[in-house]
PDB file of C-alpha atoms in Angstrom:
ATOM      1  CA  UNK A  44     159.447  98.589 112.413  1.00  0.00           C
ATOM      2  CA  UNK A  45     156.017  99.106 112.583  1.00  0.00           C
ATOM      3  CA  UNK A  46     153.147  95.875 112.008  1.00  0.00           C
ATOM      4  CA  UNK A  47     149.880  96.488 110.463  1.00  0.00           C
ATOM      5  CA  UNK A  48     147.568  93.037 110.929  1.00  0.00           C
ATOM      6  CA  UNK A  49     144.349  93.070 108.881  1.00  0.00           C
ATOM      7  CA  UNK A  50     141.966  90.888 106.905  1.00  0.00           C
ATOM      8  CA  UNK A  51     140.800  88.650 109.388  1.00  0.00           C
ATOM      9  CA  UNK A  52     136.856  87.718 109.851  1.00  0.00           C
ATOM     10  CA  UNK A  53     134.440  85.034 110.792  1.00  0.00           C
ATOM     11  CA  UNK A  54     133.748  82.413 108.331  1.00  0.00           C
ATOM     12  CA  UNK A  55     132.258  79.593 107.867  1.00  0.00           C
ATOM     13  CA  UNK A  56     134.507  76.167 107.783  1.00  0.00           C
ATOM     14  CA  UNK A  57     135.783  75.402 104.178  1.00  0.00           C
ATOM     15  CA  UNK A  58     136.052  78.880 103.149  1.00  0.00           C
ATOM     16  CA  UNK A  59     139.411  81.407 102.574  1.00  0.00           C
ATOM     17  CA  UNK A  60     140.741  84.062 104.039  1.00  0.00           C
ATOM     18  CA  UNK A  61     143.333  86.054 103.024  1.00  0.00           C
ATOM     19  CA  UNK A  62     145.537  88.565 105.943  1.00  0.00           C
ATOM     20  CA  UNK A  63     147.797  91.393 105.112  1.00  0.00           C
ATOM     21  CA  UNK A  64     151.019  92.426 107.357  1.00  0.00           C
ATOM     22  CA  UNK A  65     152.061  95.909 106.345  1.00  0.00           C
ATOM     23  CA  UNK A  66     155.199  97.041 107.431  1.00  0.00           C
ATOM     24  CA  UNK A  67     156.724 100.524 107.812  1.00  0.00           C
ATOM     25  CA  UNK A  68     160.104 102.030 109.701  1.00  0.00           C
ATOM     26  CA  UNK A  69     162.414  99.835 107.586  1.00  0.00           C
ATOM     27  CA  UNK A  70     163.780  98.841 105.117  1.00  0.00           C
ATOM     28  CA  UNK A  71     160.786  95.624 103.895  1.00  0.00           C
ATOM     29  CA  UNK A  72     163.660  93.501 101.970  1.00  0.00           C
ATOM     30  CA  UNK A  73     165.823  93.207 104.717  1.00  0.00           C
ATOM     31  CA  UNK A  74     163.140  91.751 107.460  1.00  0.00           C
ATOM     32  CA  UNK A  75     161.764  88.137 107.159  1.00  0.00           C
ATOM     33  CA  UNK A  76     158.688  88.130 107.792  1.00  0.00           C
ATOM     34  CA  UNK A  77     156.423  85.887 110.256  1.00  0.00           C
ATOM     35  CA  UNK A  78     152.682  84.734 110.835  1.00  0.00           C
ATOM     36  CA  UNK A  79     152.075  82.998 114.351  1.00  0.00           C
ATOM     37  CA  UNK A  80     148.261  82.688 116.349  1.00  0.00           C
ATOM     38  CA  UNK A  81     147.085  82.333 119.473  1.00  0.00           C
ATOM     39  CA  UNK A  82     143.926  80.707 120.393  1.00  0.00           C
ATOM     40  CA  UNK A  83     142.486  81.039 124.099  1.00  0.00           C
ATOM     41  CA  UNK A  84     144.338  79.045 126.327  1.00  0.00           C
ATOM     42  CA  UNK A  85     146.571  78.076 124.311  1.00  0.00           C
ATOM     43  CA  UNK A  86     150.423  78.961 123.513  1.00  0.00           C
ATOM     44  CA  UNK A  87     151.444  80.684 120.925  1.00  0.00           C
ATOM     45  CA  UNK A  88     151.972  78.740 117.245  1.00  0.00           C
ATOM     46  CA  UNK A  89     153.860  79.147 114.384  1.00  0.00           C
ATOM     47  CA  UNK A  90     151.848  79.243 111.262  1.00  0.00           C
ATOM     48  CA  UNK A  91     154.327  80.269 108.105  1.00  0.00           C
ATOM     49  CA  UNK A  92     156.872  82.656 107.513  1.00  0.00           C
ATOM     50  CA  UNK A  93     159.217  84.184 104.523  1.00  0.00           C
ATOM     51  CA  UNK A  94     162.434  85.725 104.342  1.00  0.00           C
ATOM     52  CA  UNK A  95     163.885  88.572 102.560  1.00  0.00           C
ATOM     53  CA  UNK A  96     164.972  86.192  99.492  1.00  0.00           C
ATOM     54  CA  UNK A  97     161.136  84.848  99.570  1.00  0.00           C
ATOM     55  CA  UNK A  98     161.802  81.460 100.432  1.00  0.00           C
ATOM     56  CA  UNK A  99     159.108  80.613 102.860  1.00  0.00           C
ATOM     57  CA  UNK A 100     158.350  77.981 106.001  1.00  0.00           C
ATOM     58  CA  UNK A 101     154.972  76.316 107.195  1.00  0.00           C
ATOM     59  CA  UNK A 102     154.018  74.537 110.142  1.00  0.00           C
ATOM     60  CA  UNK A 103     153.050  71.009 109.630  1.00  0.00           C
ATOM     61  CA  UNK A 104     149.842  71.609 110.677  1.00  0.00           C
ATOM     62  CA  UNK A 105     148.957  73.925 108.000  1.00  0.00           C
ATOM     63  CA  UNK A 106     151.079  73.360 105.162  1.00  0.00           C
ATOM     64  CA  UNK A 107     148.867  72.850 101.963  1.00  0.00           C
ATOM     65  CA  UNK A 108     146.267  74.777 103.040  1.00  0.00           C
ATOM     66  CA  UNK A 109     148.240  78.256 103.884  1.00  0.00           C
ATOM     67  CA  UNK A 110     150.367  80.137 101.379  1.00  0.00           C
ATOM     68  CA  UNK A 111     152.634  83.061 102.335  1.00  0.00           C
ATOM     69  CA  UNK A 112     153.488  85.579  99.907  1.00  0.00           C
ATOM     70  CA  UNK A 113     155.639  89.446  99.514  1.00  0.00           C
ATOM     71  CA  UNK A 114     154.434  92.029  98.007  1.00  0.00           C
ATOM     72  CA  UNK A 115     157.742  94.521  98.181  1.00  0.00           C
ATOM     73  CA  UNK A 116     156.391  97.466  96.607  1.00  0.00           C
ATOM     74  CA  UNK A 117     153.031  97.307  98.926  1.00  0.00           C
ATOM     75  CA  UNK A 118     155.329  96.142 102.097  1.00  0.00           C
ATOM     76  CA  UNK A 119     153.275  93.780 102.798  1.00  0.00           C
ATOM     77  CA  UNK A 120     152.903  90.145 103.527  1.00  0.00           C
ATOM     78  CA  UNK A 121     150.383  88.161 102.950  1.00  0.00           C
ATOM     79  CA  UNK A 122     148.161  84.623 104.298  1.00  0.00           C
ATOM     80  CA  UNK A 123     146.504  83.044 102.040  1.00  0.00           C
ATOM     81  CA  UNK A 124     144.588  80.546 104.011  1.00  0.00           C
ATOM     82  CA  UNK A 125     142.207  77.751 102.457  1.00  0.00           C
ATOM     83  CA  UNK A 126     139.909  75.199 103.336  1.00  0.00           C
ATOM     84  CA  UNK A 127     139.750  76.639 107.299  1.00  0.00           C
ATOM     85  CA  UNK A 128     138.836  74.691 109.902  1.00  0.00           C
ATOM     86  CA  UNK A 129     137.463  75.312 113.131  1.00  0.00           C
ATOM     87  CA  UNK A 130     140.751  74.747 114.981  1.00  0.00           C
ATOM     88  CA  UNK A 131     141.987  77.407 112.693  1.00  0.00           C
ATOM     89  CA  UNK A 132     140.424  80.213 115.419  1.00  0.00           C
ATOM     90  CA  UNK A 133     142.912  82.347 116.846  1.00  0.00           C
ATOM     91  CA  UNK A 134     144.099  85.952 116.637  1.00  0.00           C
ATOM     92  CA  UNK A 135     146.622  85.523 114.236  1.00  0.00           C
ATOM     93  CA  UNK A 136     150.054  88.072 114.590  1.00  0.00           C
ATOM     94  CA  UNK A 137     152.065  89.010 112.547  1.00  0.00           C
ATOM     95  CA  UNK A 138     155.831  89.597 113.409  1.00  0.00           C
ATOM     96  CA  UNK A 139     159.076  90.369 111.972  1.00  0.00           C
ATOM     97  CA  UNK A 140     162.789  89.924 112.305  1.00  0.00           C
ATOM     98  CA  UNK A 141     165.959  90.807 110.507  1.00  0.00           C
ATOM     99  CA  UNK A 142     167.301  88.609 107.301  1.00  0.00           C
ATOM    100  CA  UNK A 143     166.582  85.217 107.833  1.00  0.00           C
ATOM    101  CA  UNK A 144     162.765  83.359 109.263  1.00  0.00           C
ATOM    102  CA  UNK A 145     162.682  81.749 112.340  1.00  0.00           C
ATOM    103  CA  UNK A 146     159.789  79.240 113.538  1.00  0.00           C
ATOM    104  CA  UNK A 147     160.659  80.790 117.482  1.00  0.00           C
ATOM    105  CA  UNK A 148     158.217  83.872 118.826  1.00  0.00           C
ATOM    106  CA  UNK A 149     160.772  85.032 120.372  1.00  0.00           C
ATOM    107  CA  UNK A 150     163.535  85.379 117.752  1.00  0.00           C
ATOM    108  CA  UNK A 151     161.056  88.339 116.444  1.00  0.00           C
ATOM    109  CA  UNK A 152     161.545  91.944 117.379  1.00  0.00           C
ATOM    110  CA  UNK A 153     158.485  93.471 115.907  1.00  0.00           C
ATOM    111  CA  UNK A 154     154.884  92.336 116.846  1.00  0.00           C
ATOM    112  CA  UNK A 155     151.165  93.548 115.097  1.00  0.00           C
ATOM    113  CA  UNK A 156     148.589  94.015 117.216  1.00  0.00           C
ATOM    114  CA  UNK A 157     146.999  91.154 116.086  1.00  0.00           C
ATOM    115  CA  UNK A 158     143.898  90.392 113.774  1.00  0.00           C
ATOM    116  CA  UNK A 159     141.047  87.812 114.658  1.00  0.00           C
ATOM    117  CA  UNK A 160     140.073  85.040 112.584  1.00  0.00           C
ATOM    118  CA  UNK A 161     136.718  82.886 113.907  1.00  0.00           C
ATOM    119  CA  UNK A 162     136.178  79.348 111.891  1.00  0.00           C
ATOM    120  CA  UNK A 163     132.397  78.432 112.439  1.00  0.00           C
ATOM    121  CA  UNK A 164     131.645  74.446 112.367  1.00  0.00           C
TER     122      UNK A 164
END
């Protein structure tokens, strides 16, 4: 499975963003489908993720404001996020797994290379 991470940008706090994950190699409504970031110095987070059925998970942190969505016939995932905040920098990754979402990193096989999102105060 291949990972395609795009749409990310700097912004200014309050506004939207939306990323795209497009994935390739296999078969898209099989995999579930992750978003996590990683902000310098820090771990790695969970932000949202959806599964092959398109039932979908948030963190705490950012439910309300994100929204994850499928797009089957584009192959591609998508991260709505609104109302950013500064604490919302990070180069956000997409990842995916077989079947069933997971909040873990490392239940996911397949990594993006990443896509950089920059929340000015």
């Amino acid at each position: 499975v291949q990972l395609q991470a795009s749409g990310g940008g700097l912004v200014q706090a309050g506004d939207s963003l939306r990323l795209s994950c497009a994935a390739s190699g296999r078969t898209f409504r099989r995999l579930a489908l992750g978003w996590f970031r990683q902000a310098p110095g820090e771990e790695r987070e969970f932000v949202a993720a959806i599964n092959r059925i398109g039932g979908a998970t948030y963190s705490d942190s950012n439910r309300g404001r994100f929204a994850i969505s499928g797009d089957s016939a584009k192959n591609t995932v998508y991260l709505q996020m609104d109302s950013l905040k500064p604490e919302d920098t990070a180069m956000y990754y997409c990842a995916a797994r077989l079947d069933w979402y997971s909040k873990e990193d490392k239940d996911y096989n397949y990594w993006g290379q990443g896509t950089q999102v920059t929340v000015s105060s």
